[in-house]
XYZ file of C-alpha atoms in Angstrom:
695
model
C -14.912 21.205 17.639
C -16.219 19.007 20.449
C -18.267 15.938 19.690
C -21.294 15.096 21.775
C -21.185 11.531 23.172
C -24.956 11.090 23.463
C -25.616 8.136 21.064
C -29.085 9.583 20.256
C -27.754 13.054 19.321
C -28.532 13.901 15.681
C -26.035 16.808 15.397
C -23.174 15.941 17.741
C -20.552 18.493 16.595
C -20.238 21.582 18.720
C -17.963 24.642 19.064
C -14.936 23.853 21.205
C -15.942 26.491 23.784
C -19.434 25.052 24.336
C -20.273 23.453 27.669
C -23.444 21.698 26.556
C -24.504 20.230 23.216
C -26.388 22.761 21.186
C -28.544 19.973 19.674
C -29.508 17.759 22.634
C -28.265 19.694 25.688
C -25.962 16.871 26.956
C -22.938 18.125 28.919
C -19.861 17.933 26.673
C -16.706 16.077 27.669
C -13.516 17.701 26.250
C -11.375 14.667 27.109
C -12.578 11.147 27.798
C -10.578 9.682 30.707
C -8.580 12.941 30.567
C -6.864 11.555 27.482
C -9.058 11.048 24.419
C -10.453 13.980 22.429
C -13.411 12.850 20.297
C -13.460 14.512 16.868
C -16.414 13.082 14.989
C -18.742 10.150 14.470
C -17.514 7.391 12.189
C -20.491 5.044 12.319
C -23.715 4.204 14.131
C -23.694 0.849 15.864
C -27.447 0.300 15.779
C -28.877 0.277 19.301
C -25.518 -0.258 20.936
C -23.792 3.118 20.549
C -21.483 4.805 18.088
C -17.930 4.605 16.749
C -15.921 7.794 16.841
C -12.644 9.142 15.420
C -10.571 10.511 18.315
C -7.179 11.867 19.207
C -4.893 10.387 21.859
C -3.431 13.374 23.722
C -0.952 11.122 25.504
C 0.600 10.283 22.086
C 0.924 13.706 20.434
C -2.780 13.675 19.263
C -2.316 10.425 17.355
C -5.580 9.354 15.696
C -7.452 6.436 17.220
C -10.879 4.768 16.967
C -13.214 4.889 19.956
C -16.113 2.424 20.159
C -18.917 3.202 22.533
C -21.333 0.746 24.131
C -24.421 2.499 25.342
C -27.081 -0.162 24.811
C -30.707 0.892 24.601
C -32.143 -2.625 24.425
C -34.678 -4.330 26.594
C -34.105 -7.527 28.532
C -31.338 -8.550 30.934
C -30.141 -11.345 28.640
C -29.727 -9.044 25.623
C -27.900 -6.468 27.673
C -25.654 -9.082 29.253
C -24.850 -10.517 25.809
C -24.019 -7.079 24.398
C -21.617 -6.361 27.290
C -20.115 -9.819 26.948
C -19.371 -9.369 23.221
C -17.946 -5.898 23.814
C -15.599 -7.085 26.560
C -14.588 -10.058 24.457
C -13.616 -7.801 21.572
C -11.377 -5.812 23.856
C -9.755 -8.984 25.149
C -9.113 -10.269 21.666
C -7.594 -7.011 20.462
C -5.265 -7.102 23.440
C -4.219 -10.652 22.624
C -4.118 -10.417 18.854
C -2.780 -6.857 18.528
C 0.793 -8.111 18.389
C 0.123 -8.809 14.695
C 0.667 -5.596 12.694
C -2.329 -6.491 10.501
C -4.765 -6.363 13.419
C -5.569 -3.084 15.275
C -4.000 -2.711 18.722
C -6.079 -2.159 21.821
C -5.166 1.206 23.429
C -7.635 1.429 26.272
C -10.858 -0.141 27.745
C -12.849 1.695 30.381
C -16.258 2.772 31.693
C -17.339 6.370 32.057
C -20.758 7.941 32.714
C -22.599 4.656 32.316
C -21.045 3.719 28.982
C -18.282 1.326 28.067
C -15.504 2.500 25.716
C -13.022 0.510 23.679
C -10.148 2.457 22.096
C -8.123 0.881 19.317
C -5.466 1.818 16.753
C -6.636 3.926 13.803
C -5.972 2.366 10.418
C -5.584 4.924 7.665
C -7.121 3.644 4.453
C -10.214 2.422 2.675
C -12.011 -0.793 3.457
C -12.274 -3.100 0.451
C -15.973 -2.282 -0.190
C -15.095 1.425 -0.407
C -12.125 0.560 -2.635
C -14.380 -1.481 -4.952
C -16.994 1.239 -5.121
C -14.325 3.811 -5.974
C -13.108 1.641 -8.850
C -16.586 1.150 -10.165
C -17.275 4.891 -10.143
C -13.955 5.608 -11.942
C -13.483 5.376 -15.704
C -10.933 2.542 -15.735
C -10.698 -0.889 -17.300
C -10.538 -2.822 -14.047
C -13.821 -1.973 -12.377
C -13.518 -5.205 -10.396
C -10.536 -7.265 -9.176
C -8.573 -9.310 -11.668
C -7.220 -12.797 -10.920
C -3.783 -11.407 -10.121
C -5.302 -8.964 -7.598
C -7.414 -11.662 -5.955
C -4.396 -13.861 -5.528
C -2.538 -10.934 -3.949
C -5.573 -10.282 -1.745
C -5.706 -13.951 -0.544
C -1.969 -14.194 0.064
C -2.124 -10.925 2.057
C -5.150 -11.842 4.208
C -4.759 -15.610 4.746
C -1.614 -15.422 6.944
C -3.509 -13.031 9.258
C -6.389 -15.511 9.411
C -3.941 -18.342 10.178
C -2.513 -16.240 13.002
C -6.038 -15.719 14.421
C -7.036 -19.352 14.080
C -3.809 -20.612 15.680
C -4.784 -18.625 18.804
C -8.135 -20.362 19.008
C -10.264 -17.534 17.628
C -12.775 -17.498 14.806
C -13.615 -14.049 13.360
C -17.140 -14.911 12.121
C -17.722 -11.715 10.151
C -15.152 -11.522 7.372
C -16.403 -9.303 4.537
C -15.012 -6.390 2.463
C -16.200 -3.804 5.017
C -14.000 -5.436 7.696
C -10.780 -5.463 5.702
C -8.871 -2.188 5.350
C -6.056 -1.557 2.892
C -3.500 0.754 4.510
C -2.726 4.030 2.714
C -0.110 5.089 5.260
C 2.540 4.917 6.518
C 4.432 4.304 3.304
C 6.262 1.245 4.527
C 2.985 -0.517 5.282
C 1.005 0.914 2.348
C -1.130 -1.740 0.675
C -1.162 -4.129 3.664
C -4.579 -5.562 4.524
C -5.765 -5.102 8.120
C -8.507 -7.267 9.598
C -10.839 -5.346 11.859
C -14.084 -5.726 13.877
C -13.626 -8.683 16.216
C -16.939 -8.003 17.924
C -18.491 -11.181 16.536
C -15.462 -13.401 17.202
C -15.762 -16.677 19.011
C -13.234 -18.832 20.813
C -12.560 -22.164 19.189
C -13.245 -24.832 21.824
C -13.239 -28.646 21.626
C -16.921 -28.774 22.559
C -17.916 -26.352 19.849
C -19.372 -28.995 17.612
C -21.779 -30.125 20.288
C -23.072 -26.741 21.164
C -25.424 -24.521 19.192
C -24.343 -20.923 19.534
C -25.628 -17.504 18.719
C -26.127 -16.823 15.008
C -23.773 -13.952 14.207
C -22.405 -12.869 10.837
C -23.429 -11.341 7.562
C -25.811 -13.150 5.277
C -24.229 -14.049 1.983
C -20.727 -13.995 3.432
C -21.337 -16.429 6.303
C -21.435 -20.190 5.936
C -24.671 -22.131 6.399
C -23.582 -23.750 9.664
C -22.967 -20.279 11.131
C -26.246 -18.720 10.003
C -28.497 -21.735 10.680
C -26.934 -23.295 13.756
C -24.665 -20.684 15.264
C -21.639 -23.012 14.803
C -18.351 -21.647 13.630
C -15.093 -23.325 12.582
C -11.903 -22.115 10.822
C -13.505 -23.371 7.627
C -16.421 -20.990 8.271
C -14.083 -18.036 8.079
C -12.585 -19.516 4.894
C -16.072 -19.654 3.361
C -16.401 -15.905 4.094
C -13.045 -15.337 2.394
C -14.406 -17.111 -0.713
C -17.572 -15.045 -0.690
C -15.517 -11.879 -0.289
C -13.347 -12.865 -3.240
C -16.468 -13.346 -5.361
C -17.772 -9.880 -4.423
C -14.461 -8.263 -5.354
C -14.253 -10.092 -8.698
C -17.927 -9.555 -9.660
C -18.964 -6.283 -8.034
C -22.107 -8.073 -6.880
C -23.028 -8.437 -3.214
C -23.152 -12.142 -2.212
C -26.248 -11.304 -0.147
C -28.101 -10.242 -3.284
C -27.504 -13.557 -5.066
C -27.786 -15.517 -1.845
C -31.395 -14.352 -1.343
C -32.236 -14.758 -5.023
C -31.118 -18.406 -4.912
C -33.251 -19.424 -1.955
C -30.870 -18.394 0.792
C -28.157 -20.681 -0.512
C -24.903 -20.210 -2.389
C -25.195 -20.788 -6.141
C -23.027 -23.380 -7.919
C -22.669 -21.247 -11.094
C -21.039 -18.254 -9.430
C -18.323 -18.053 -12.089
C -20.715 -16.686 -14.729
C -21.175 -13.487 -12.709
C -17.504 -12.559 -12.777
C -16.378 -9.453 -14.705
C -13.279 -11.185 -16.090
C -12.437 -14.869 -16.671
C -10.235 -16.682 -14.174
C -8.021 -19.744 -14.450
C -9.147 -23.247 -13.671
C -6.764 -23.254 -10.775
C -8.328 -20.255 -9.059
C -11.843 -21.513 -9.933
C -11.022 -24.744 -8.044
C -9.741 -22.811 -4.995
C -12.820 -20.557 -4.784
C -15.109 -23.555 -5.324
C -13.467 -25.390 -2.434
C -13.751 -22.301 -0.181
C -17.485 -22.080 -0.939
C -18.463 -25.707 -0.411
C -21.749 -26.002 1.518
C -20.534 -28.990 3.524
C -17.866 -27.819 5.995
C -16.053 -31.158 5.637
C -15.497 -30.489 1.918
C -13.857 -27.088 2.445
C -10.288 -26.244 3.178
C -9.479 -26.995 6.809
C -7.001 -24.218 7.310
C -5.631 -21.043 5.751
C -2.296 -22.814 5.256
C -3.939 -25.300 2.859
C -5.306 -22.459 0.747
C -1.944 -20.678 0.647
C -0.250 -23.938 -0.481
C -2.652 -24.239 -3.447
C -2.257 -20.563 -4.324
C 1.522 -20.952 -4.503
C 1.355 -23.855 -6.947
C 2.794 -22.843 -10.387
C 0.094 -21.779 -12.844
C -0.655 -19.505 -15.742
C -3.582 -17.199 -15.457
C -5.054 -14.098 -17.093
C -3.400 -10.936 -15.735
C -4.954 -7.578 -15.037
C -5.953 -5.279 -17.809
C -3.765 -2.292 -17.155
C -5.803 0.912 -16.671
C -5.055 3.747 -19.060
C -5.129 6.884 -16.990
C -2.698 9.178 -18.848
C -4.018 9.770 -22.358
C -0.870 11.431 -23.629
C 1.145 8.248 -23.131
C -0.690 5.191 -24.413
C 1.290 2.186 -25.609
C 1.879 1.741 -29.335
C -0.155 -1.121 -30.860
C 1.792 -4.365 -30.713
C 2.307 -6.459 -33.818
C 2.742 -10.044 -32.614
C 0.316 -12.819 -33.670
C -2.187 -14.415 -31.316
C -1.847 -18.097 -30.480
C -4.870 -20.367 -30.873
C -5.240 -20.553 -27.090
C -5.363 -16.782 -26.767
C -8.063 -16.599 -29.481
C -10.134 -18.889 -27.342
C -9.684 -16.739 -24.237
C -10.404 -13.591 -26.236
C -13.739 -15.078 -27.292
C -14.632 -15.701 -23.670
C -13.912 -12.087 -22.891
C -15.923 -10.842 -25.887
C -18.998 -12.847 -24.960
C -18.744 -11.542 -21.402
C -18.658 -7.925 -22.454
C -21.687 -5.868 -23.450
C -19.960 -3.663 -25.951
C -18.297 -6.199 -28.219
C -16.418 -4.035 -30.703
C -14.964 -1.652 -28.099
C -13.987 -4.485 -25.805
C -12.316 -6.286 -28.711
C -10.010 -3.383 -29.294
C -9.033 -3.261 -25.672
C -8.435 -6.964 -25.526
C -6.232 -7.006 -28.622
C -4.067 -4.418 -27.007
C -3.980 -6.352 -23.687
C -3.272 -9.816 -24.923
C -0.563 -8.832 -27.276
C 1.077 -6.750 -24.510
C 0.669 -9.735 -22.192
C 2.304 -12.053 -24.763
C 5.363 -9.848 -24.741
C 5.407 -9.842 -20.929
C 5.134 -13.647 -20.726
C 7.946 -14.084 -23.191
C 10.177 -11.820 -21.092
C 9.257 -13.479 -17.784
C 10.254 -17.068 -18.521
C 13.421 -17.079 -16.404
C 13.246 -17.921 -12.690
C 13.927 -15.410 -10.017
C 16.311 -13.676 -9.782
C 16.679 -13.258 -13.531
C 17.724 -10.697 -16.067
C 16.005 -10.293 -19.387
C 18.124 -8.848 -22.187
C 16.892 -5.777 -23.971
C 14.725 -6.353 -27.064
C 15.997 -3.249 -28.800
C 19.755 -3.605 -29.659
C 20.353 -1.015 -32.299
C 20.276 2.265 -30.504
C 21.554 5.305 -32.404
C 23.876 6.128 -29.469
C 26.454 3.939 -27.781
C 25.227 2.201 -24.742
C 26.278 -0.366 -22.136
C 25.885 -4.048 -23.028
C 24.220 -6.266 -20.406
C 24.168 -9.931 -19.858
C 23.131 -12.196 -17.018
C 26.628 -12.427 -15.574
C 27.028 -8.677 -15.310
C 24.244 -8.204 -12.745
C 24.427 -10.389 -9.661
C 22.472 -10.513 -6.381
C 25.201 -10.474 -3.702
C 23.160 -9.996 -0.502
C 19.619 -10.091 0.789
C 18.639 -8.565 4.140
C 15.502 -10.232 5.459
C 13.449 -7.958 7.723
C 10.897 -9.018 10.294
C 8.433 -6.182 10.525
C 9.911 -3.343 8.512
C 9.155 -2.460 4.890
C 11.884 -0.056 3.806
C 10.555 2.808 1.692
C 13.664 5.050 1.789
C 17.337 4.248 1.161
C 20.402 6.438 1.363
C 24.001 5.342 0.631
C 27.005 7.083 2.231
C 29.442 8.823 -0.153
C 32.160 6.325 0.712
C 29.848 3.470 -0.308
C 30.456 1.723 3.079
C 27.078 2.136 4.778
C 23.343 2.296 3.994
C 20.668 4.179 5.934
C 17.049 2.973 5.859
C 13.833 4.106 7.466
C 12.290 1.838 10.040
C 9.248 1.408 12.244
C 11.607 1.922 15.143
C 13.656 4.810 13.788
C 16.625 4.753 11.384
C 18.790 1.704 10.709
C 22.454 1.770 9.710
C 23.807 -1.169 7.626
C 27.324 -2.037 6.558
C 27.908 -2.659 2.840
C 31.312 -4.156 3.794
C 30.149 -6.766 6.260
C 26.579 -6.936 4.965
C 25.288 -6.663 8.533
C 23.028 -4.318 10.479
C 25.179 -1.921 12.552
C 22.763 0.067 14.718
C 19.335 1.626 15.147
C 18.650 5.306 15.965
C 15.233 5.511 17.585
C 14.651 9.091 18.844
C 11.453 9.704 16.835
C 8.000 9.263 18.465
C 6.461 7.611 15.333
C 7.485 5.720 12.208
C 10.263 7.187 10.154
C 9.303 7.611 6.480
C 12.422 9.010 4.778
C 16.162 9.438 5.211
C 18.935 11.410 3.390
C 22.718 11.889 3.696
C 24.753 14.988 2.937
C 27.449 14.752 0.200
C 30.254 15.012 2.743
C 28.945 12.005 4.591
C 29.068 13.771 7.941
C 25.325 14.232 8.613
C 22.091 12.460 7.852
C 18.461 13.548 8.302
C 15.249 11.643 9.022
C 11.593 12.581 8.536
C 8.864 10.932 10.547
C 5.129 10.616 11.058
C 5.693 12.590 14.270
C 5.821 15.740 12.054
C 9.530 16.363 12.826
C 12.834 16.227 10.989
C 15.898 15.203 12.948
C 19.537 15.925 12.057
C 22.173 13.352 13.092
C 25.914 13.019 13.199
C 26.584 10.025 10.913
C 29.934 9.118 12.538
C 28.680 9.031 16.142
C 24.966 8.445 15.693
C 24.187 11.364 17.978
C 21.119 13.542 17.419
C 22.097 17.127 16.639
C 18.715 18.825 16.637
C 15.044 18.403 15.888
C 13.217 20.628 13.383
C 9.594 21.414 14.054
C 7.173 23.307 11.780
C 5.328 20.761 9.706
C 1.781 19.920 10.719
C 1.701 16.388 9.320
C 4.018 13.474 8.589
C 7.227 14.013 6.565
C 7.690 11.956 3.355
C 10.377 13.807 1.388
C 13.839 15.162 2.194
C 16.716 16.566 0.115
C 20.041 18.218 1.009
C 21.617 20.814 -1.290
C 24.943 19.842 -2.951
C 26.872 22.321 -0.799
C 25.328 20.804 2.342
C 23.926 24.116 3.609
C 20.211 23.777 2.907
C 17.734 21.051 3.804
C 14.359 20.707 2.076
C 11.417 18.798 3.656
C 7.860 18.056 2.571
C 4.975 15.727 3.433
C 1.292 15.418 4.152
C 0.718 19.067 4.960
C 1.388 19.802 1.223
C 4.164 22.292 2.046
C 7.832 22.419 1.172
C 10.112 23.916 3.876
C 13.744 24.997 3.564
C 16.025 24.894 6.596
C 19.497 26.048 7.404
C 21.170 22.689 8.027
C 23.730 24.103 10.452
C 21.457 26.245 12.628
C 18.133 24.474 12.092
C 16.400 27.755 11.288
C 13.451 27.674 8.856
C 14.356 29.940 5.895
C 11.455 29.422 3.441
C 8.036 27.808 3.178
C 6.375 27.005 -0.237
C 2.628 26.269 -0.408
C 1.408 25.695 -3.995
C 0.731 21.938 -3.905
C -2.633 20.642 -2.758
C -1.624 17.057 -1.948
C 1.262 15.169 -0.340
C 4.853 16.093 -1.280
C 6.276 12.766 -2.379
C 9.793 13.678 -3.547
C 12.316 16.574 -3.548
C 15.519 17.270 -5.506
C 18.020 20.121 -5.760
C 19.758 21.241 -8.933
C 23.564 21.122 -9.288
C 24.038 24.595 -7.861
C 21.546 24.230 -5.074
C 19.735 27.362 -6.245
C 16.609 25.531 -7.404
C 14.459 22.956 -5.660
C 12.064 20.584 -7.452
C 9.016 19.203 -5.626
C 6.894 16.291 -6.829
C 3.437 15.780 -5.398
C 0.463 13.419 -5.356
C -1.478 16.248 -7.007
C 0.273 15.343 -10.251
C 2.576 18.358 -10.515
C 6.297 19.012 -10.404
C 7.024 22.558 -9.316
C 10.323 24.406 -9.704
C 11.236 26.833 -6.905
C 13.938 29.477 -6.723
C 15.660 29.191 -3.357
C 17.048 32.707 -3.459
C 13.905 34.638 -4.394
C 11.670 31.980 -2.726
C 9.330 32.132 -5.676
C 7.666 29.634 -8.027
C 9.536 29.406 -11.344
C 7.563 26.873 -13.348
C 5.142 23.960 -13.121
C 6.433 21.093 -15.255
C 3.417 18.819 -15.250
C -0.246 19.359 -14.626
C -1.835 15.910 -14.901
C -4.060 14.127 -12.324
C -1.805 11.077 -11.871
C 0.451 11.057 -8.775
C 4.153 11.885 -8.918
C 5.943 9.222 -6.910
C 9.605 10.046 -7.360
C 11.767 12.768 -8.980
C 15.472 13.433 -9.455
C 17.712 16.048 -11.040
C 20.295 14.668 -13.465
C 23.712 16.196 -12.785
C 25.828 15.106 -15.781
C 27.855 16.811 -18.423
C 28.271 15.914 -22.079
C 24.873 14.314 -22.680
C 21.366 15.284 -23.713
C 20.185 14.488 -20.226
C 22.457 17.116 -18.628
C 20.648 19.250 -16.066
C 17.327 17.557 -16.708
C 14.460 16.751 -14.344
C 13.124 13.222 -14.320
C 9.975 11.964 -12.591
C 7.805 8.842 -12.332
C 4.021 8.701 -12.525
C 1.588 5.885 -13.385
C 3.604 3.313 -15.388
C 5.906 5.854 -17.024
C 8.923 8.042 -16.394
C 9.462 11.335 -18.184
C 12.403 13.678 -18.529
C 11.925 17.432 -18.831
C 14.052 20.467 -19.755
C 13.596 22.660 -16.614
C 14.395 25.855 -18.510
C 11.645 25.439 -21.126
C 9.344 22.937 -19.503
C 9.530 20.757 -22.666
C 9.476 16.988 -22.339
C 12.688 15.350 -23.634
C 12.125 11.609 -23.197
C 9.589 9.142 -21.956
C 10.560 5.711 -20.538
C 7.891 3.028 -20.994
C 7.925 -0.603 -19.991
C 6.522 -1.176 -16.529
C 3.070 -2.701 -16.225
C 2.150 -0.974 -12.917
C 2.954 2.356 -11.213
C 6.635 3.231 -10.696
C 7.353 4.028 -7.084
C 11.062 4.795 -7.131
C 13.809 5.974 -9.510
C 17.558 6.340 -9.134
C 20.060 7.945 -11.496
C 23.512 6.501 -12.132
C 25.347 9.263 -14.013
C 28.671 7.344 -13.886
C 27.196 4.571 -16.000
C 24.581 6.610 -17.892
C 21.826 4.545 -16.282
C 18.403 5.108 -14.822
C 16.926 2.469 -12.469
C 13.204 2.215 -11.759
C 11.239 0.171 -9.293
C 7.560 -0.602 -9.682
C 4.529 -2.212 -8.160
C 4.983 -4.952 -10.794
C 7.816 -6.273 -8.530
C 10.579 -5.627 -11.051
C 13.524 -3.249 -11.409
C 14.314 -1.935 -14.853
C 17.550 -0.333 -16.091
C 17.341 2.260 -18.881
C 19.754 4.155 -21.107
C 19.562 7.655 -19.695
C 20.222 9.275 -23.096
C 17.869 7.327 -25.322
C 15.125 6.080 -22.990
C 15.845 2.526 -24.126
C 15.005 -0.328 -21.838
C 18.246 -2.258 -21.265
C 17.274 -5.012 -18.869
C 14.709 -6.122 -16.295
C 15.856 -7.431 -12.912
C 13.544 -9.852 -11.117
C 14.123 -11.043 -7.579
C 11.653 -9.269 -5.291
C 8.294 -10.893 -4.495
C 6.570 -7.606 -3.608
C 6.278 -4.018 -4.761
C 9.637 -2.344 -5.113
C 9.625 0.658 -2.764
C 13.063 2.285 -2.986
C 16.275 2.314 -5.060
C 19.719 3.795 -4.604
C 23.097 3.570 -6.394
C 26.403 3.849 -4.585
C 28.844 6.670 -5.429
C 30.755 4.570 -7.938
C 27.643 3.306 -9.691
C 28.561 -0.366 -9.495
C 26.162 -1.226 -6.651
C 22.392 -0.919 -6.732
C 20.409 -1.322 -3.501
C 16.656 -2.078 -3.616
C 13.922 -2.574 -1.036
C 10.430 -3.984 -1.481
C 7.181 -4.847 0.203
C 8.433 -8.418 0.612
C 10.374 -6.998 3.584
C 13.783 -7.466 2.020
C 16.679 -5.250 1.046
C 18.738 -6.569 -1.857
C 22.224 -5.584 -3.021
C 23.024 -5.962 -6.720
C 26.481 -5.863 -8.297
C 26.372 -4.086 -11.642
C 29.304 -4.566 -14.041
C 28.881 -2.597 -17.242
C 31.403 -2.348 -20.085
């Protein structure tokens, strides 16, 4: 399809062979500046033009956002102002784009009487869309909890500090202008600040000069709306108003107009869930009418947020009916009774809400009791009388021996060499090789044209493979670091790789929903499976290499026969995403030749021959993103969005211990060959190495 660039066109999409728009007759432009192919309209910019989704043909058709300025406004001053703001936005993106949480400027040019600004495409929902999705879904947390708001603030405020330090005020912070990344995996969840079209330079004379009133009513501070003045504290007011919107589900503009075009002092009563006194104080200070009474900088807000406090946590959503928690039996404290009453009076359906709160607070009480140690810490297992023998853990038997601090990378894939001497990780720049002996980075392999999502090593330790957003898989010589060949065939980014035990077959999968099998020696494609309807998240071979298991975001795990190239069985048919799977290769246990997979807050083990579920592992409070099997020690490790790693008895499903040390979502886990080393990576941009001594 070709998109018409006439801003007044009502039906801009045309057949790719058309020369003129079938709707308005405007000549069609296949490539703007001989580079950018416009796909479709994203939004209408009032009388100024449109915003389009486009492809950058100079970068393998990488998606980008193209903003058009085609003003249809009267008056030289208004036109001059529109052009000035447009050019200023381009300049700011060029200056600020070094920050990964601000879109990069790709191009700025004039063509056919219109100005065009091209910027990096951010894959994900803005926070207003995210909030609306939650409110439409049948879940407990229809609005943000205190924990989520704190995470939101600690994610966004460093970006705002970066902007303010460079003498820029955004002036239009609101949920629509904050996008949560959904890809690539290593940046998933990061908040990106967009739309700098209203931004203003911070100058010493700013206080003496009345400027143009720009911003969004309800989110913008009074000095900005009334006088056109903007300070760093003005942006912080907008952050406070945005926090209110996310916690209440109510637009600040709605209440702002109802209260005489002023912010209301009793904002807390509109919240969906109670918040702590500490957070109430922070939001209050962000929303002060007088600019002198607000926080002066984002750093001040961050400092208050990091002060120790206790606060109500999120009510965990129940999305998998077959696996609800058993009712807890502990007794409420007097303080929790008081908080429960607050929740009951806030709810409309008292009896139903009471049942949910009893379940939540008692579960929370267990969590608080287990989280009393400082990081890194190990909590002993509550259950000690398993019917089968199991390892005994104590704090001295698990030790953090090394932390790699990363600058930009968030590692989402780990692979350990069979000799336990090196680690491979994915990277923004390619693939990184680390030494487990010296605990140092060895080298970087950067032949891909986009971010690498996943890595894997063969059992001989001679080759490794990498899958990237550039839609290719590369095969490498592990000893020399030389690229052997590139495999092409996927139509979207690669997120899952697995090598058969005999080292002959490579499996790959990703965003095109297909699983491909390759001859690892020749690079020839030997099979293509297409039964999933969402991203392939994980792949695993059985012991013989005759069966491949694929886990997908469509909620299924499918068993494929590699010889007949046919579907054998679907193990799970639930709507919740499968994040990670593995095949347990172990003899002499009930878990022998079993398939294990993580989804939501749970892990399940299946018999692949019958499809029957064997065990379910419960204990995490948020989705589990990674699992790793340690057959030598009869252990299963799981990493979660709750920032913890848990170790389980592989035979009984018993939770043995919880490892705390990361300050972000745990992305990937891997054991070494001997099972005495566990490597973890997380969204806090660290890789941690743990020594595990079990007896």
